[in-house]
Coordinates of C-alpha atoms and ligand atoms in Angstrom, one line a residue:
X1 CA 115.4 127.1 76.9
X2 CA 112.4 126.5 74.4
X3 CA 114.8 123.9 73.0
X4 CA 115.3 122.4 76.8
X5 CA 111.7 122.4 77.2
X6 CA 111.1 120.3 73.5
X7 CA 108.6 122.9 72.7
X8 CA 108.4 125.1 69.9
X9 CA 105.3 127.8 70.7
X10 CA 106.6 129.7 67.5
X11 CA 103.7 129.1 64.6
X12 CA 100.7 128.7 67.1
X13 CA 98.2 131.1 67.2
X14 CA 97.0 130.6 70.9
X15 CA 99.5 130.9 73.5
X16 CA 99.4 129.4 77.4
X17 CA 99.6 131.8 80.1
X18 CA 97.7 130.9 82.6
X19 CA 97.4 127.3 83.9
X20 CA 95.4 125.6 86.7
X21 CA 96.5 122.7 88.5
X22 CA 94.5 119.9 90.0
X23 CA 97.1 118.1 92.5
X24 CA 95.2 115.1 93.2
X25 CA 96.3 111.3 94.4
X26 CA 98.7 112.3 96.9
X27 CA 96.7 109.9 99.2
X28 CA 96.9 107.2 96.8
X29 CA 100.4 107.4 96.3
X30 CA 100.8 107.0 100.0
X31 CA 99.0 104.2 100.1
X32 CA 100.7 102.9 97.4
X33 CA 103.9 103.2 99.3
X34 CA 102.6 101.6 102.6
X35 CA 102.7 105.5 103.9
X36 CA 100.2 107.4 105.8
X37 CA 98.0 110.2 103.7
X38 CA 100.0 113.0 105.3
X39 CA 103.6 111.3 103.8
X40 CA 101.7 111.7 100.8
X41 CA 101.0 115.4 100.8
X42 CA 104.6 116.0 101.9
X43 CA 105.8 114.0 98.8
X44 CA 103.4 116.1 96.5
X45 CA 105.0 119.1 98.1
X46 CA 108.2 118.5 96.3
X47 CA 106.7 118.3 93.1
X48 CA 105.7 122.0 93.3
X49 CA 109.5 123.6 92.6
X50 CA 110.1 121.7 89.1
X51 CA 106.4 122.1 87.8
X52 CA 106.2 125.9 88.6
X53 CA 109.7 126.2 87.3
X54 CA 109.2 123.9 84.1
X55 CA 105.6 126.3 83.2
X56 CA 107.6 129.4 83.7
X57 CA 110.3 128.6 81.3
X58 CA 107.4 128.1 78.9
X59 CA 106.1 131.6 79.2
X60 CA 103.3 130.9 81.7
X61 CA 102.7 134.4 83.5
X62 CA 100.1 132.5 85.8
X63 CA 99.8 129.4 87.5
X64 CA 96.8 128.5 90.2
X65 CA 97.5 125.5 92.5
X66 CA 94.4 124.0 94.0
X67 CA 95.9 123.3 97.6
X68 CA 92.7 123.0 99.7
X69 CA 89.1 122.8 98.4
X70 CA 86.2 123.9 100.8
X71 CA 85.1 120.6 101.0
X72 CA 88.6 119.3 102.1
X73 CA 87.4 119.9 106.1
X74 CA 85.1 116.7 105.6
X75 CA 88.6 114.9 106.0
X76 CA 89.5 113.5 109.1
X77 CA 90.9 116.3 112.0
X78 CA 94.5 114.7 111.7
X79 CA 94.7 115.2 108.2
X80 CA 93.4 118.4 108.1
X81 CA 96.0 119.5 110.5
X82 CA 98.7 117.5 108.8
X83 CA 97.6 119.8 105.8
X84 CA 97.4 123.2 107.1
X85 CA 101.0 122.5 109.5
X86 CA 102.6 121.3 105.9
X87 CA 101.5 124.4 103.9
X88 CA 102.7 126.5 106.4
X89 CA 106.6 125.0 106.6
X90 CA 106.5 124.9 103.4
X91 CA 105.6 128.8 103.0
X92 CA 108.5 129.3 105.4
X93 CA 110.9 127.4 103.2
X94 CA 109.8 128.4 99.8
X95 CA 110.5 132.4 101.1
X96 CA 113.4 133.1 98.8
X97 CA 111.6 131.3 95.5
X98 CA 109.3 134.3 94.6
X99 CA 112.2 136.7 94.4
X100 CA 114.4 133.9 92.5
X101 CA 111.2 133.7 90.1
X102 CA 110.0 137.0 90.2
X103 CA 106.8 135.6 91.5
X104 CA 103.7 137.3 93.2
X105 CA 102.3 135.2 95.4
X106 CA 98.1 135.4 96.1
X107 CA 95.7 133.1 98.4
X108 CA 92.9 132.5 96.9
X109 CA 89.7 131.6 98.9
X110 CA 88.2 132.1 102.6
X111 CA 91.0 132.8 104.5
X112 CA 89.0 133.1 107.7
X113 CA 88.6 129.4 109.2
X114 CA 92.5 128.9 108.4
X115 CA 94.7 128.5 111.4
X116 CA 95.7 131.6 113.1
X117 CA 99.4 131.5 112.0
X118 CA 99.1 130.1 108.2
X119 CA 96.5 132.9 107.7
X120 CA 99.4 135.4 109.1
X121 CA 102.1 134.2 106.4
X122 CA 99.9 134.4 104.0
X123 CA 99.1 138.0 104.4
X124 CA 102.3 138.8 105.2
X125 CA 104.3 136.9 101.9
X126 CA 101.0 138.5 99.7
X127 CA 102.8 141.6 101.4
X128 CA 106.3 141.2 100.5
X129 CA 105.8 139.7 97.1
X130 CA 103.6 142.1 95.0
X131 CA 104.1 143.2 91.9
X132 CA 106.0 140.4 90.4
X133 CA 105.9 139.8 87.0
X134 CA 104.5 136.2 87.4
X135 CA 101.4 135.1 89.7
X136 CA 101.0 131.9 91.7
X137 CA 97.9 131.7 93.0
X138 CA 97.6 129.4 95.7
X139 CA 93.9 128.0 96.3
X140 CA 93.2 127.8 100.0
X141 CA 90.4 126.9 101.4
X142 CA 88.6 127.9 98.0
X143 CA 85.3 126.6 96.3
X144 CA 84.2 128.0 93.1
X145 CA 80.8 128.0 94.1
X146 CA 81.6 129.9 97.4
X147 CA 83.3 132.6 95.2
X148 CA 80.7 132.7 92.9
X149 CA 78.1 133.6 95.6
X150 CA 80.8 136.3 97.1
X151 CA 81.3 138.1 93.9
X152 CA 77.4 137.7 93.6
X153 CA 76.6 139.5 96.7
X154 CA 79.8 141.9 96.2
X155 CA 77.6 143.2 92.8
X156 CA 74.6 143.4 94.9
X157 CA 76.3 145.5 97.8
X158 CA 77.6 147.6 94.7
X159 CA 73.9 148.2 93.4
X160 CA 74.2 146.2 90.0
X161 CA 71.0 145.6 88.5
X162 CA 70.6 143.5 86.9
X163 CA 73.9 141.7 87.6
X164 CA 76.4 141.1 84.2
X165 CA 78.6 138.5 83.7
X166 CA 81.4 141.4 83.6
X167 CA 80.1 142.3 87.7
X168 CA 80.5 139.0 88.5
X169 CA 83.9 138.4 87.0
X170 CA 85.0 141.8 88.3
X171 CA 84.3 140.5 92.0
X172 CA 86.0 136.9 91.4
X173 CA 89.7 136.5 93.2
X174 CA 91.0 136.3 90.0
X175 CA 89.5 139.5 89.1
X176 CA 92.7 141.0 87.4
X177 CA 94.2 137.8 86.0
X178 CA 93.4 136.1 82.8
X179 CA 91.4 133.3 83.1
X180 CA 92.8 129.6 82.8
X181 CA 94.2 128.4 79.1
X182 CA 94.6 125.0 80.9
X183 CA 93.7 123.0 83.5
X184 CA 95.8 119.9 84.3
X185 CA 94.4 116.9 86.8
X186 CA 96.4 114.3 88.1
X187 CA 95.1 111.3 89.7
X188 CA 92.9 110.6 86.9
X189 CA 89.4 111.6 87.9
X190 CA 87.8 113.6 85.4
X191 CA 85.9 116.2 86.9
X192 CA 86.9 120.0 88.4
X193 CA 85.7 119.1 92.1
X194 CA 85.0 123.2 92.5
X195 CA 88.0 124.4 91.1
X196 CA 87.6 127.7 89.1
X197 CA 84.2 126.6 87.5
X198 CA 83.2 130.6 86.6
X199 CA 87.0 131.0 85.2
X200 CA 87.2 127.4 83.3
X201 CA 84.7 128.1 80.9
X202 CA 86.3 127.7 77.9
X203 CA 90.1 126.1 79.5
X204 CA 90.9 123.3 78.2
X205 CA 91.2 120.2 80.2
X206 CA 94.1 117.9 80.5
X207 CA 93.6 114.7 83.0
X208 CA 96.6 112.1 83.7
X209 CA 96.7 109.5 85.6
X210 CA 100.0 110.3 87.2
X211 CA 99.3 110.9 90.9
X212 CA 100.8 114.2 92.0
X213 CA 104.0 113.4 94.2
X214 CA 105.2 111.6 90.8
X215 CA 104.4 114.5 88.3
X216 CA 107.5 116.3 87.1
X217 CA 109.2 118.4 84.5
X218 CA 108.5 115.8 81.7
X219 CA 105.0 115.7 82.6
X220 CA 104.2 119.2 82.6
X221 CA 106.1 119.2 79.0
X222 CA 103.5 116.6 77.8
X223 CA 100.2 118.4 79.4
X224 CA 101.7 121.5 77.5
X225 CA 102.4 120.1 74.4
X226 CA 98.9 118.6 74.5
X227 CA 97.7 121.9 74.7
X228 CA 99.2 123.0 71.8
X229 CA 97.6 120.3 69.5
X230 CA 93.8 121.5 70.6
X231 CA 92.4 123.9 68.6
X232 CA 90.1 126.3 70.4
X233 CA 86.9 127.6 69.3
X234 CA 85.4 129.5 72.1
X235 CA 82.3 128.7 69.9
X236 CA 82.8 130.0 66.7
X237 CA 85.2 128.2 63.9
X238 CA 89.0 128.3 63.2
X239 CA 90.0 129.7 60.0
X240 CA 89.8 126.7 58.0
X241 CA 86.9 125.7 59.0
X242 CA 85.1 129.4 58.4
X243 CA 84.8 128.5 54.0
Ligands
IPE1 C1 95.1 116.1 96.8 O1 95.1 114.6 97.0 C2 95.5 116.7 98.0 C3 94.5 117.4 98.8 C4 93.0 117.3 98.5 C5 94.8 118.0 99.9 P1 94.1 113.6 98.0 O2 94.6 113.7 99.4 O3 92.9 113.6 97.3 O4 94.8 112.1 97.5 P2 93.7 111.1 96.6 O5 92.7 111.7 95.9 O6 92.9 110.3 98.2 O7 94.7 110.1 96.2
IPE2 C1 90.7 118.3 95.0 O1 90.7 116.9 95.0 C2 91.1 119.5 95.8 C3 92.4 119.5 96.2 C4 93.4 119.0 95.1 C5 92.6 120.5 96.7 P1 89.7 116.4 95.9 O2 90.4 114.9 96.2 O3 89.5 116.6 96.9 O4 88.6 115.8 95.0 P2 87.5 114.8 94.9 O5 87.0 114.9 96.6 O6 88.1 113.6 94.1 O7 86.5 115.3 94.2
MG3 MG1 91.8 113.5 96.0

């Protein structure tokens, strides 16, 4: 499997367990092809399977996909409705996927404002896919600031005084999961756009100009190779630096 993926990770002291993906560039892809933006989102959905498959082969146990942000409601209603319908139909079609890849699907974000059918589908899928060896988080109506505010309020309700970092971490949507080791952003913009702003404190960031609908297996391998070339210090020193 490693040979197929070109990467030999045996000599590395840090492992890639968790990957976040900011799947950006669908609109620009559609424009470049003379298509409406919704077609860009449809094309983007097709990138999901090969990327998730590849990451899973490379030993990644947790993938978080940024599908819709708390700020994306600012888009025209037609585009928002198109994205919601697309997610619903993708979830219907991808039914067998979590069994095949042994994946628990989790939706992170505030489900309350989502269309009722989508909300129900999300809950149903979460229940059906529970207890698998890997996790795919779908960040849907997700905002990092919103998540932190919720966590702080939950900690206050619990009576934490003062509130510690551990109290906040414990109340995040991703409380029981490893923080992302690597965050990949397609579409070239060098920002987080409110994605996992608490959990990304020490994530390695990888930005590629490639637009999400064009991002595939080879690009995933290239991103993972870049990750394994990074020196992670977490504020300390690497052994060779500490003489
Ligand atoms: C990302 O693609 C998908 C969502 C935000 C839902 P965009 O729609 O933001 O694509 P660009 O950035 O306009 O090209
Ligand atoms: C980030 O992309 C959100 C998702 C990929 C879902 P945006 O296109 O919304 O980010 P900005 O507006 O360029 O920061
Ligand atoms: Mg964008």
